[in-house]
C-alpha positions as a printed NumPy array, in Angstrom:
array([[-19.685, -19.256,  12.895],
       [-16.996, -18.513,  10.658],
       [-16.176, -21.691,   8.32 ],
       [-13.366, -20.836,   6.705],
       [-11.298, -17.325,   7.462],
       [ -8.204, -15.971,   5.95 ],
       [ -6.248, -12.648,   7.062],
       [ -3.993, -11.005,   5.044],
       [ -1.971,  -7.803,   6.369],
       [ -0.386,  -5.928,   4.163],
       [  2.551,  -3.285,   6.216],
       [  4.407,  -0.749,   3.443],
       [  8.051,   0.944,   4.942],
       [ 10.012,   2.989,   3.756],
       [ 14.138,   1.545,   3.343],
       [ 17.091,   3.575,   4.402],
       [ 20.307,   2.595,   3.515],
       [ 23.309,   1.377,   6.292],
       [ 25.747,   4.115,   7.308],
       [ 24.194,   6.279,   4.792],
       [ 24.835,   4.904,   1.521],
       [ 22.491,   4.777,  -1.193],
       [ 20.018,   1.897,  -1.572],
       [ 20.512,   1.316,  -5.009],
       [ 18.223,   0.575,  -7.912],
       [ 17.892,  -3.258,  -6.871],
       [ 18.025,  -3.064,  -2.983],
       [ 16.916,  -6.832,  -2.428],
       [ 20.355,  -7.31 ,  -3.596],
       [ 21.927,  -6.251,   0.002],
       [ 20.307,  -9.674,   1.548],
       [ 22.475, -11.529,  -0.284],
       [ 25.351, -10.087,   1.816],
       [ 26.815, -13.201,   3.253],
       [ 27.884, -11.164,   6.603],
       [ 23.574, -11.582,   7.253],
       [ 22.09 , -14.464,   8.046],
       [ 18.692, -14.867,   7.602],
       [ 15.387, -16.807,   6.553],
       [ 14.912, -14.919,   3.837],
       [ 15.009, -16.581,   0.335],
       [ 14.125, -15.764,  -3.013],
       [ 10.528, -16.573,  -4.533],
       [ 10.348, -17.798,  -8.137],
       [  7.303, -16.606, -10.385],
       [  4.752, -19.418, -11.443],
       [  6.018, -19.175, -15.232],
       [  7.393, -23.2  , -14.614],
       [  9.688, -24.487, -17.377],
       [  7.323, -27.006, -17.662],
       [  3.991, -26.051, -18.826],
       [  2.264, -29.039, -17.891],
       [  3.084, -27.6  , -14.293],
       [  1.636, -24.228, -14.825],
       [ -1.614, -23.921, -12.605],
       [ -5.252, -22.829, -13.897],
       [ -5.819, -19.783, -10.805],
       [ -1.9  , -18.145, -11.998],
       [ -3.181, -18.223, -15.421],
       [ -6.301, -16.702, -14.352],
       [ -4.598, -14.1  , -12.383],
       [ -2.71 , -13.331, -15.543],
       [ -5.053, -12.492, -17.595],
       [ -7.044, -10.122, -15.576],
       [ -4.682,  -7.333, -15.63 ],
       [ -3.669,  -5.3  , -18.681],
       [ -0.636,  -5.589, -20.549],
       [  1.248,  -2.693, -18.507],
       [  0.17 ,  -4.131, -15.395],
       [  1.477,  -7.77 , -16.568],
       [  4.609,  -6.449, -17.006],
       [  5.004,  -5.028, -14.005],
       [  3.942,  -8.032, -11.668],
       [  5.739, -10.633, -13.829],
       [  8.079,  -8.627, -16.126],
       [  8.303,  -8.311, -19.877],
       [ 10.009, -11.779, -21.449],
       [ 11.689,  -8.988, -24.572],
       [ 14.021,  -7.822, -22.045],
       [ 15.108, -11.103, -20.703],
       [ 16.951, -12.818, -23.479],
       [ 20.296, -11.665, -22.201],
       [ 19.727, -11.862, -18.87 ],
       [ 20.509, -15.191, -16.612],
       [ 17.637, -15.461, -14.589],
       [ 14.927, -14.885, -17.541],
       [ 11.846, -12.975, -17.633],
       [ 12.228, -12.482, -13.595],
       [ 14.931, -10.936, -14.115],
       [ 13.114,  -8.119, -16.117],
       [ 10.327,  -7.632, -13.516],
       [ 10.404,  -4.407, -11.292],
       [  9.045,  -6.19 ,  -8.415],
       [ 10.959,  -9.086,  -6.605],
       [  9.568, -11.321,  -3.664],
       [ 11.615, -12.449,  -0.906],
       [ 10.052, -15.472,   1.52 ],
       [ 10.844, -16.606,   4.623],
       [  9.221, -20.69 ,   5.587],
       [ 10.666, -21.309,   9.465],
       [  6.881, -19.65 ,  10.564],
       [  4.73 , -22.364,  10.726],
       [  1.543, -20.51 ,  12.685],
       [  0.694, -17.368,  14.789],
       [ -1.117, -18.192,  18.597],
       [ -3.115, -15.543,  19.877],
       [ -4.53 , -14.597,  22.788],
       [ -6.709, -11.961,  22.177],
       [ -7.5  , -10.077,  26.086],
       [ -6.426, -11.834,  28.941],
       [ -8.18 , -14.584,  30.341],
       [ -9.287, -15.943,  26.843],
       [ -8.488, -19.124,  25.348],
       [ -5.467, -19.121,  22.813],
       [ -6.406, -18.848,  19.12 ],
       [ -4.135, -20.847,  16.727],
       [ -3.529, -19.788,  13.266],
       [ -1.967, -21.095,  10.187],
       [  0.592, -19.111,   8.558],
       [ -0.005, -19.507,   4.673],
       [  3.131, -17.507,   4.03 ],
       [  5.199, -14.687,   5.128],
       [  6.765, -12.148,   2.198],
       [  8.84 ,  -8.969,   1.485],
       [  8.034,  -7.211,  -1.58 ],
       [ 10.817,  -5.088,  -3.099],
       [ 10.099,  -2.693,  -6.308],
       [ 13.165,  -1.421,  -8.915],
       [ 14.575,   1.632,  -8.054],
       [ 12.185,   2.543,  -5.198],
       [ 13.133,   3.055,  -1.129],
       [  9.83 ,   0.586,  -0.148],
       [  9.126,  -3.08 ,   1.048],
       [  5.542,  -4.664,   1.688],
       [  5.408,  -6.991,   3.843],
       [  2.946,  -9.449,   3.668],
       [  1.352, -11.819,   6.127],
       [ -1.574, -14.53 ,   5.451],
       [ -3.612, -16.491,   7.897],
       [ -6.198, -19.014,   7.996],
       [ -7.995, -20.795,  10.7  ],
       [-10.849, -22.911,  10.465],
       [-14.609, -23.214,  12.807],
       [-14.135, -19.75 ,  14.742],
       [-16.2  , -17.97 ,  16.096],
       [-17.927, -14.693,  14.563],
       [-16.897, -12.329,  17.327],
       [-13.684, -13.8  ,  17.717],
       [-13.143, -12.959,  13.816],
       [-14.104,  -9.48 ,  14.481],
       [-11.792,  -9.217,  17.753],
       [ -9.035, -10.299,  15.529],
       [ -9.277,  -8.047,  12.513],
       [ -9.323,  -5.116,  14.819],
       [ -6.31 ,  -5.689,  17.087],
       [ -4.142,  -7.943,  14.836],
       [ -1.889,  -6.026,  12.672],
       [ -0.639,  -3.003,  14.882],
       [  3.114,  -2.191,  14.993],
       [  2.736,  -0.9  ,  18.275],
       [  0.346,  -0.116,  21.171],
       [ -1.27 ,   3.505,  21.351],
       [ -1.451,   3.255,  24.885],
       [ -2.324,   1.512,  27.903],
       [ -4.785,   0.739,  30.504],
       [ -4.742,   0.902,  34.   ],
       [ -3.572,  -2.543,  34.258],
       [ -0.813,  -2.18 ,  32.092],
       [ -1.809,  -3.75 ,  28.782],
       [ -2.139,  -2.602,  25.437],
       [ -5.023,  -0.627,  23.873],
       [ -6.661,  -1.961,  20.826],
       [ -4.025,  -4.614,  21.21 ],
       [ -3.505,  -8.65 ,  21.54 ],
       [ -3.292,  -9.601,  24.904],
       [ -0.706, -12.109,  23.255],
       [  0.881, -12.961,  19.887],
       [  3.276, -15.8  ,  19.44 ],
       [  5.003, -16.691,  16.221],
       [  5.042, -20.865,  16.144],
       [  7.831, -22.885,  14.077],
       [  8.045, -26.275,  14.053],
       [  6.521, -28.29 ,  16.83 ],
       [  5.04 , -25.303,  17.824],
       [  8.263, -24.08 ,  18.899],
       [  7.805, -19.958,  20.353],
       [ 10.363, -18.101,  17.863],
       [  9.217, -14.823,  19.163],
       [  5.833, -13.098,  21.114],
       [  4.622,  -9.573,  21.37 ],
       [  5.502,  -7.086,  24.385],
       [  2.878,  -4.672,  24.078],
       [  2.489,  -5.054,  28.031],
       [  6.251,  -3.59 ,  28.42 ],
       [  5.46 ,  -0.08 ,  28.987],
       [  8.873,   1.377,  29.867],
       [ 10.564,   0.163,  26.594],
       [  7.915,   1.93 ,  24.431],
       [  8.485,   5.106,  26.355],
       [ 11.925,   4.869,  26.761],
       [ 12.12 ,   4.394,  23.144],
       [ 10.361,   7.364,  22.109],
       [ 11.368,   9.248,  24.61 ],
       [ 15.406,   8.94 ,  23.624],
       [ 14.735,   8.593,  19.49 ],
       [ 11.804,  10.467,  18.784],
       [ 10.166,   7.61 ,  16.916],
       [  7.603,   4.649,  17.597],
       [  8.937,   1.398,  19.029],
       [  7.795,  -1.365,  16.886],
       [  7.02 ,  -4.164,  18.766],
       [  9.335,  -7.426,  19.408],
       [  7.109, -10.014,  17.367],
       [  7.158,  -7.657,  14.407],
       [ 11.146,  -6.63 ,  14.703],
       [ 11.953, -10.441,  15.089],
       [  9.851, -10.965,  11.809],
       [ 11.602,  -8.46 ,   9.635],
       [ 15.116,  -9.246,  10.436],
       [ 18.14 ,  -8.705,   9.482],
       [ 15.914,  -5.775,   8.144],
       [ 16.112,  -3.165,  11.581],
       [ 14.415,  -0.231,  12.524],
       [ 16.422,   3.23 ,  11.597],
       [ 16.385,   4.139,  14.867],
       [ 17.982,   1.445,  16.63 ],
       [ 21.946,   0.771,  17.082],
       [ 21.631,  -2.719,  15.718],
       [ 23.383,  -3.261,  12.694],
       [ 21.689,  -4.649,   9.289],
       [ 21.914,  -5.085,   5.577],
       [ 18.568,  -2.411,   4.918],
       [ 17.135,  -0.513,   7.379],
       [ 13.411,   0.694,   7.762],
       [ 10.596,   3.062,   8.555],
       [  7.444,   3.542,   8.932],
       [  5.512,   5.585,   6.326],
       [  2.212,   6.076,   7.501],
       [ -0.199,   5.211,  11.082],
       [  0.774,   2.214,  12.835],
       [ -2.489,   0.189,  11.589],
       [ -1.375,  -2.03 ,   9.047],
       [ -3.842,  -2.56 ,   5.915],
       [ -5.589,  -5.914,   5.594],
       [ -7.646,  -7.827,   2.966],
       [ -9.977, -10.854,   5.601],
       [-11.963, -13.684,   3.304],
       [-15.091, -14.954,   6.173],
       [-16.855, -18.076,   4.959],
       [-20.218, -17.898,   7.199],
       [-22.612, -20.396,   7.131],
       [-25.151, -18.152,   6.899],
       [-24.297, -14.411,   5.67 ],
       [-27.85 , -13.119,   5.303],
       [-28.268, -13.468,   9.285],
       [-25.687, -10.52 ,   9.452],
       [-27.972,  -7.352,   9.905],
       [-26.946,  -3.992,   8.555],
       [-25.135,  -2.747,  11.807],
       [-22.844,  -5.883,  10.957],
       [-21.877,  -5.286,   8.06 ],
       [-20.839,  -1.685,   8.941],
       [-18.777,  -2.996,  11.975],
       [-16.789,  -5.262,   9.846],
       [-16.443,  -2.629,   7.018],
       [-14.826,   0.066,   9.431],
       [-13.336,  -2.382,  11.216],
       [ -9.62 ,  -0.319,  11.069],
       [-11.321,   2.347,  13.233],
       [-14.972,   0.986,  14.891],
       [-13.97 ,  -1.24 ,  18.083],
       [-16.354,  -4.436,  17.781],
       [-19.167,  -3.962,  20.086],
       [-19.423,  -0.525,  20.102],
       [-22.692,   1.621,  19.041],
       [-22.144,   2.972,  16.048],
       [-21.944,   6.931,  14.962],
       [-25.611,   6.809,  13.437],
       [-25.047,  10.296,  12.185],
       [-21.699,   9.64 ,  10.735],
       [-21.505,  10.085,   7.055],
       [-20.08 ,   7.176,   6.398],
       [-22.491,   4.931,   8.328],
       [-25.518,   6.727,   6.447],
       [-23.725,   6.089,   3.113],
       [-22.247,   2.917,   4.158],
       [-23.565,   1.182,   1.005],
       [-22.835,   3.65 ,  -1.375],
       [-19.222,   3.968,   0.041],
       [-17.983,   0.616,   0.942],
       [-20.125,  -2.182,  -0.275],
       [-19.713,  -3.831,  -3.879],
       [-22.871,  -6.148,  -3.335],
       [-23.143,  -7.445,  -7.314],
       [-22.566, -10.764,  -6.269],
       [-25.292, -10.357,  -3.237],
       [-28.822, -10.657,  -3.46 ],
       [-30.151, -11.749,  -0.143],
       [-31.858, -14.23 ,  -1.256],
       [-31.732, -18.255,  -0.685],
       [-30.96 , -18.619,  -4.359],
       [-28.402, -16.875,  -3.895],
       [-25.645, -15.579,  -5.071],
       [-24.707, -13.836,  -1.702],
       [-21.094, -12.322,  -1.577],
       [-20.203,  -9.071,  -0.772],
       [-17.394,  -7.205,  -0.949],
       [-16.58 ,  -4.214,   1.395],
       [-13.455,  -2.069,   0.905],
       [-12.714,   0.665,   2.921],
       [ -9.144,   1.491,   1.5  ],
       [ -7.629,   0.272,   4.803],
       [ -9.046,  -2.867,   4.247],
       [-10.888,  -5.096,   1.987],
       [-13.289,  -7.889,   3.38 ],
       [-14.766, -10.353,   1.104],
       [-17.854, -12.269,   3.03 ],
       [-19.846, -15.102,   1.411],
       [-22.043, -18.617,   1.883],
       [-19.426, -21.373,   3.317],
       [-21.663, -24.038,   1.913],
       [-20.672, -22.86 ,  -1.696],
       [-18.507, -24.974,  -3.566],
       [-17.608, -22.018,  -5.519],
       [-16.885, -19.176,  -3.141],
       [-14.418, -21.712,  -1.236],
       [-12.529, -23.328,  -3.896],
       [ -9.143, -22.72 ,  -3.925],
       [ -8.427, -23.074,  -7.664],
       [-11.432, -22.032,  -9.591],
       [-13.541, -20.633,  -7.036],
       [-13.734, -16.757,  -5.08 ],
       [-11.134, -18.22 ,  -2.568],
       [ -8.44 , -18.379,  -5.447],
       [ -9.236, -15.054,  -6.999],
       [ -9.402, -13.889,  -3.332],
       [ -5.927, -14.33 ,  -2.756],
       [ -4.433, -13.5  ,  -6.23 ],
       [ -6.617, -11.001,  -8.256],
       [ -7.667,  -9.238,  -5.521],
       [ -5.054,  -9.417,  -3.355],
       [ -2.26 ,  -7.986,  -6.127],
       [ -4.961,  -4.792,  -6.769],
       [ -4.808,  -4.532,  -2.91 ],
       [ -1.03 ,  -4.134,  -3.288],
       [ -1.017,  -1.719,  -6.108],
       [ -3.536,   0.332,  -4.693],
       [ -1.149,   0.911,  -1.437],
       [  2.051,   0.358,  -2.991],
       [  1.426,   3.583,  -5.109],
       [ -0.169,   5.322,  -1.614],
       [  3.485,   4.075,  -0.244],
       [  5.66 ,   5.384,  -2.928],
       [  3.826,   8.672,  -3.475],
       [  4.968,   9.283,   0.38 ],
       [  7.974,   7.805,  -0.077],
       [  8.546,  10.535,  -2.412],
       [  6.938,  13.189,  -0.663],
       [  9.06 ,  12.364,   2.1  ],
       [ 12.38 ,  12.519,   0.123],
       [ 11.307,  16.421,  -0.663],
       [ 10.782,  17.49 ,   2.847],
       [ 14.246,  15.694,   3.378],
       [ 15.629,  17.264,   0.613],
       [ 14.533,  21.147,   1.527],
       [ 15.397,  20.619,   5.691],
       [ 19.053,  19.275,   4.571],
       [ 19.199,  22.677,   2.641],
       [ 21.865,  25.317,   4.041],
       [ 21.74 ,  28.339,   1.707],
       [ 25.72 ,  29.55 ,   3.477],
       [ 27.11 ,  26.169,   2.214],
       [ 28.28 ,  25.676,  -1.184],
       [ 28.612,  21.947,  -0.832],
       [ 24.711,  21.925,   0.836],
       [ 23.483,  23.755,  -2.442],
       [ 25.221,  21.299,  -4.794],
       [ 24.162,  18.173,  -2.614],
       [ 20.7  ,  19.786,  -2.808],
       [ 20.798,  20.03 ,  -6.503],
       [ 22.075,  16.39 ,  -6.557],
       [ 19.165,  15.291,  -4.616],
       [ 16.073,  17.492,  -6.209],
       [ 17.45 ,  16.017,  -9.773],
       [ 17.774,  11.851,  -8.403],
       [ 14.299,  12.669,  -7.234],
       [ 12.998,  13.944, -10.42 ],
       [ 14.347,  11.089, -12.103],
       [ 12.779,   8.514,  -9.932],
       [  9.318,   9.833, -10.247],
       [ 10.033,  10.015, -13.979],
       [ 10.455,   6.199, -13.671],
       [  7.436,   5.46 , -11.177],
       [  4.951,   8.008, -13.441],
       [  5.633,   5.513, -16.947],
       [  6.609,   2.176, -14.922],
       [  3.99 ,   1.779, -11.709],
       [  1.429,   4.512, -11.987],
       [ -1.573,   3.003, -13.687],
       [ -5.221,   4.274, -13.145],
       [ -6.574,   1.195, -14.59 ],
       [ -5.136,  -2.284, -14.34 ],
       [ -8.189,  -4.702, -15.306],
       [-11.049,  -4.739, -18.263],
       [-12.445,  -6.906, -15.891],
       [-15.571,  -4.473, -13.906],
       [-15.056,  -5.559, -10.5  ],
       [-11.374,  -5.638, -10.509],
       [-10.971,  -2.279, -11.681],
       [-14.129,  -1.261,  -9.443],
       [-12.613,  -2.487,  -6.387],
       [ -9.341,  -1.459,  -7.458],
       [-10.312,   2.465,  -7.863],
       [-12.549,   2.11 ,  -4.898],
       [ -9.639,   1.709,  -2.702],
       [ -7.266,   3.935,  -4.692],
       [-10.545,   6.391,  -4.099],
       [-10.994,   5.996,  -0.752],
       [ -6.995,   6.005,  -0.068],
       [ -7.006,   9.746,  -1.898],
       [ -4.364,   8.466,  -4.29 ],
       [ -4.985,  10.707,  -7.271],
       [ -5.03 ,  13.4  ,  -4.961],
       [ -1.509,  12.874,  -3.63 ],
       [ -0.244,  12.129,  -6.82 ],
       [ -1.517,  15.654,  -8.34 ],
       [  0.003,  16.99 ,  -5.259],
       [  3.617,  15.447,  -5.302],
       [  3.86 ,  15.954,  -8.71 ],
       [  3.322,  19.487,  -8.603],
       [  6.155,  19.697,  -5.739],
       [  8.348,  17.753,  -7.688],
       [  7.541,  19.904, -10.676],
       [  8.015,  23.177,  -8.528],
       [ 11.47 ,  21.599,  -7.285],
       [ 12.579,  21.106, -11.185],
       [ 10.911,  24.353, -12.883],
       [ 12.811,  25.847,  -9.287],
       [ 16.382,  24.339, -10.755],
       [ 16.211,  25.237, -14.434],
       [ 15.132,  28.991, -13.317],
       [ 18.142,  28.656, -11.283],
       [ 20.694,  26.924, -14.208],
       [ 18.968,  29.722, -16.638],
       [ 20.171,  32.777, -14.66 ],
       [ 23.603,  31.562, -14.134],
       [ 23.862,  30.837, -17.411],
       [ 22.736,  34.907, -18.011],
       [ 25.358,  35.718, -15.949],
       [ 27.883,  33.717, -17.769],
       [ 27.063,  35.429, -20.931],
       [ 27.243,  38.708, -19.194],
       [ 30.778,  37.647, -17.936],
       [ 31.383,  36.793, -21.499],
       [ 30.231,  39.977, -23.403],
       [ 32.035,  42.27 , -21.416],
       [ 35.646,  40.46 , -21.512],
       [ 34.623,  40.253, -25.42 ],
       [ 33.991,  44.149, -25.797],
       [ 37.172,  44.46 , -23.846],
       [ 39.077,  42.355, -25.805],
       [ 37.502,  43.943, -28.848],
       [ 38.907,  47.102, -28.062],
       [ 42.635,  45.996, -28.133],
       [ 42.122,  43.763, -31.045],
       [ 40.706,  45.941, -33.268],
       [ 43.114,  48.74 , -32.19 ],
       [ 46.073,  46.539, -33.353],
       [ 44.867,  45.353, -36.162],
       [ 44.111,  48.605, -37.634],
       [ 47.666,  49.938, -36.74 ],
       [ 48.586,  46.577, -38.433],
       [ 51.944,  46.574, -36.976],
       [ 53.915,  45.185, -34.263],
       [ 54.57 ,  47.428, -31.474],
       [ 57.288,  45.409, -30.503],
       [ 60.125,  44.64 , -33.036],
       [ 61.75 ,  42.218, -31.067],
       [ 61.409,  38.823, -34.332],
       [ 65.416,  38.828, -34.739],
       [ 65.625,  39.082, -30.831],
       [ 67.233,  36.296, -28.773],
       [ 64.991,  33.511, -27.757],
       [ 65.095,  34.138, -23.904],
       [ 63.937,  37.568, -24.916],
       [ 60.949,  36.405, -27.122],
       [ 60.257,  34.162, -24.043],
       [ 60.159,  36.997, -21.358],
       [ 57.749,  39.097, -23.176],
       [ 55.679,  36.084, -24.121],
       [ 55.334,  35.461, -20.639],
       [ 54.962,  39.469, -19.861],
       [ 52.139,  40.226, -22.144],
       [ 50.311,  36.321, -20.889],
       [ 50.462,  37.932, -17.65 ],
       [ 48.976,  41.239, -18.513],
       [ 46.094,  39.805, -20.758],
       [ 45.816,  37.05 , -17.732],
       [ 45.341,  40.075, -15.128],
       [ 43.038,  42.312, -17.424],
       [ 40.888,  39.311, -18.119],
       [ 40.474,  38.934, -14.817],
       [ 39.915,  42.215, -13.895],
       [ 36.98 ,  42.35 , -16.621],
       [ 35.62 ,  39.198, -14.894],
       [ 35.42 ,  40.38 , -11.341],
       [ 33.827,  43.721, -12.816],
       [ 31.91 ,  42.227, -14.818],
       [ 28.697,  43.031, -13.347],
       [ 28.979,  46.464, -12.702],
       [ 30.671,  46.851, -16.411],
       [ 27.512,  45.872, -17.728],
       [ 25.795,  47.936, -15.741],
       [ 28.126,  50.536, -17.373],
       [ 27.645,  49.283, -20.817],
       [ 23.772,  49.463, -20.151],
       [ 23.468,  53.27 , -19.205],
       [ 26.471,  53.801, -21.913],
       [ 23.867,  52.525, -24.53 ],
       [ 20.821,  54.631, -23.629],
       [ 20.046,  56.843, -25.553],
       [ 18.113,  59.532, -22.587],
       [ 21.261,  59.532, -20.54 ],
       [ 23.05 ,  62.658, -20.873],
       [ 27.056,  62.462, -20.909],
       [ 27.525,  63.35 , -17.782],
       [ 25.821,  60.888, -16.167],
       [ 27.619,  58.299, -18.639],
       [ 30.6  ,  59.207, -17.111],
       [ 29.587,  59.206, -13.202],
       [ 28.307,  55.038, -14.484],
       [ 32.005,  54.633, -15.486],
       [ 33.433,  55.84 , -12.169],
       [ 30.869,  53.967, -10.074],
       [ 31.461,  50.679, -12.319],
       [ 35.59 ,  51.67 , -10.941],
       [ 35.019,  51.921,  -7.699],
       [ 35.151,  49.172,  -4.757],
       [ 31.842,  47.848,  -4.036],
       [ 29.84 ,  48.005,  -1.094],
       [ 30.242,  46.327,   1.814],
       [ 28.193,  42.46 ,   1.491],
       [ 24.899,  41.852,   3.203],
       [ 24.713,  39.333,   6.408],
       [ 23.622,  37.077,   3.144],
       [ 26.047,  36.916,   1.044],
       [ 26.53 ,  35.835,  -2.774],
       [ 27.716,  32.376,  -2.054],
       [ 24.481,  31.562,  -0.512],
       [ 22.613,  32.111,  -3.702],
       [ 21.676,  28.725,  -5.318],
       [ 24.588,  28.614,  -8.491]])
């Protein structure tokens, strides 16, 4: 029996702007468009303006990060004296809250008895200058049982069915989920039974459907592939399984055996029940991979709390006779949901925002059109915001350590570990890097050919200059001449400099070329002279690719 059980889901998406503008650097700022109307509302930090009001488990959850880290959860007070809402204000990451959910019933196959939660909160987490929203979900439920726990972790949390059976339901899904407001009131339920709409859906948009319970929740937030109109408008980043942290307070965790614990730690992709892949690596190195067990020791004495964290999730089990492990403001239940739970959300957010980003390159390449000028330059435009922004995430959010404190930052890199994230961040930010060195190469040889352009209208122009000035006369002695006369050969000789400028300009390339064999040395006259002919002549007829589709 499960004493005491909390569920957290944790779903990153990616934010497109309406209509195609930009999202801007603060993008929570579009629900505060009064043409929306929502449940959404801003979330104040804990920093009270009365410190008598300040709790003991925020203070705690202060100081176990490092000073960068601080900054980024709560923002940096330096920056804030000038600004009207404070320190807040200052802090890259902003929480939006929404209290008309009361609880979540579930029905978890059909036939079972309804399950009734308690929703602890619902949240959006927006981030400065970044397309990306968490949402966040918590649960608790008291006195259920074991199996039921298990049922839940595995098919709660999916944005959409991956199929059905032959009756029509789900796979790996809820029989039923119903969103309760007051008096139990339905606000909105889950359609994973209505087959046609998912098919129809991906069928016309080439996209996944996400179920109704989960659009409802989100709103005035709408998918990007739907007609609806709304402030921001979403995507999904990565596999339809949503992440998840689950606290279980058993009454007696030792009585778990070994294949237990390896169900619940591969929950994400092990169906309860099921006999386990005995040959799989990660069931042979289960405890090696997964389990943090400094806090267990098996024993009656105790302690016994273990942590598993897979990187999908993060499942904290323990003795629900301990004072400690279920209090709320001093115990593992209040570090539960705040330590933990924020190194949870940094380890995904940066997973998130490193695809995010990835993403925005593959965008940035397929919108490319090598014929079109105005593609190249919008490309440019692009490939440089880009650069920028990952400029900003590298010194403001990327942080391979975020705690002195040893399980913190254990946990913390065991899920960055296990979620590849130094990988992909070695990766992206060698594409962005290609995409940048790719640009200046690109700036450099134009501005080659600009000198090029340059040097030959200057040798040119040397020519006539220096001829004239060594005459050191004026060809022309028209200074006592009337002034219309002055005018017209003003405007003559403008003209004829104008057009030989020109001229030097559009053969500017091949009078280089010119110049070049004119300067060597080996070349014998003749051939000097066949390089000033061929630098005269028309040139060739252009390629299928022509000039303009060069990157300039």
């Amino acid at each position: 029996m499960v004493r005491h059980f909390r569920h957290i889901l944790l779903w990153p998406l990616q934010l497109e702007a309406a209509h195609g503008a930009e999202v801007g650097r603060k993008p929570w700022r579009m629900l505060d468009d009064p043409r929306w109307q929502h449940r959404w509302h801003r979330v104040a930090d804990e920093f009270t303006e009365d410190p008598r009001d300040f709790q003991e488990r925020h203070y705690k959850e202060f100081v176990s990060f490092l000073p960068y880290v601080q900054r980024f959860l709560y923002g940096d007070p330096r920056r804030a004296d000038d600004l009207p809402e404070g320190p807040l204000a200052a802090a890259p990451m902003r929480v939006f809250r929404r209290d008309d959910v009361r609880a979540l019933r579930v029905t978890v196959t059909q036939g079972d008895t309804p399950v009734r939660l308690d929703v602890e909160h619902v949240d959006l987490y927006f981030f400065l200058d970044l397309d990306l929203i968490l949402l966040n979900v918590e649960l608790q439920a008291n006195d259920l049982p074991l199996d039921t726990v298990q049922e839940l972790l595995y098919r709660f949390g999916r944005a959409y069915p991956s199929g059905w059976d032959d009756a029509g339901q789900g796979l790996h899904n809820l029989y039923r989920a119903e969103w309760l407001g007051d008096d139990d009131a339905v606000l909105a339920q889950s359609d994973s039974d209505d087959r046609a709409r998912y098919l129809a859906f991906v069928c016309q948009n080439r996209a996944p459907c996400v179920g109704a319970h989960w659009d409802w929740l989100l709103r005035p937030l709408v998918s990007d592939h739907v007609r609806d109109e709304g402030p921001l408008r979403y995507r999904q980043i990565e596999y339809h399984r949503m992440p998840f942290m689950a606290f279980l307070a058993l009454e007696n965790p030792r009585a778990l055996t070994r294949d237990d614990f390896i169900h619940l730690g591969l929950i994400s992709h092990l169906r309860p029940g099921d006999p386990l892949p005995v040959r799989d690596p990660s069931v042979t190195e289960f405890e090696r991979r997964y389990c943090d067990d400094r806090y267990w020791s098996g024993s009656e004495a105790g302690p016994n709390t273990r942590f598993l964290c897979s990187g999908q999730s993060m499942i904290v089990v323990g003795e629900g006779k301990s004072e400690f492990f279920c209090c709320r403001e001093r115990g593992l239940l209040a570090q539960f949901r705040h330590q933990y739970f924020l190194l949870f959300v940094i380890a995904h957010f940066h997973r998130a925002a490193l695809l995010v980003f990835s993403d925005r390159l593959a965008a940035a390449i397929s919108g490319l059109d090598i014929r079109s000028v105005d593609s190249v330059r919008l490309f440019k435009r692009r490939i440089r915001a880009i650069f920028a922004l990952f400029l900003g995430f590298t010194h403001r959010y990327w942080f391979p350590e975020i705690s002195e404190r040893g399980q913190v930052q254990s946990l913390f890199r065991r899920a960055s570990t296990h979620l590849g994230n130094d990988a992909l961040f070695a990766q992206v930010k060698e594409q962005v890097a290609e995409m940048s060195n790719y640009l200046d190469s690109d700036s450099a040889r134009r501005q080659s050919n600009t000198v090029v352009r340059l040097t030959v209208v200057t040798i040119l122009g040397l020519i006539g200059s220096v001829s004239t000035g060594f005459l050191g006369m004026n060809l022309i002695a028209e200074a006592e001449a009337p002034l219309l006369h002055r005018i017209n050969y003003f405007v003559v000789v403008v003209l004829a400099s104008a057009l030989l400028t020109f001229f030097a300009i559009a053969k500017s390339k091949r009078l280089s070329d010119f110049l070049e064999d004119l300067s060597d040395e080996s070349l014998p006259l003749r051939k000097k002279v066949v390089a000033l002919f061929r630098a005269m002549r028309n040139p060739a007829p252009p390629e299928k690719t022509s000039e303009r589709g060069v990157l300039k």
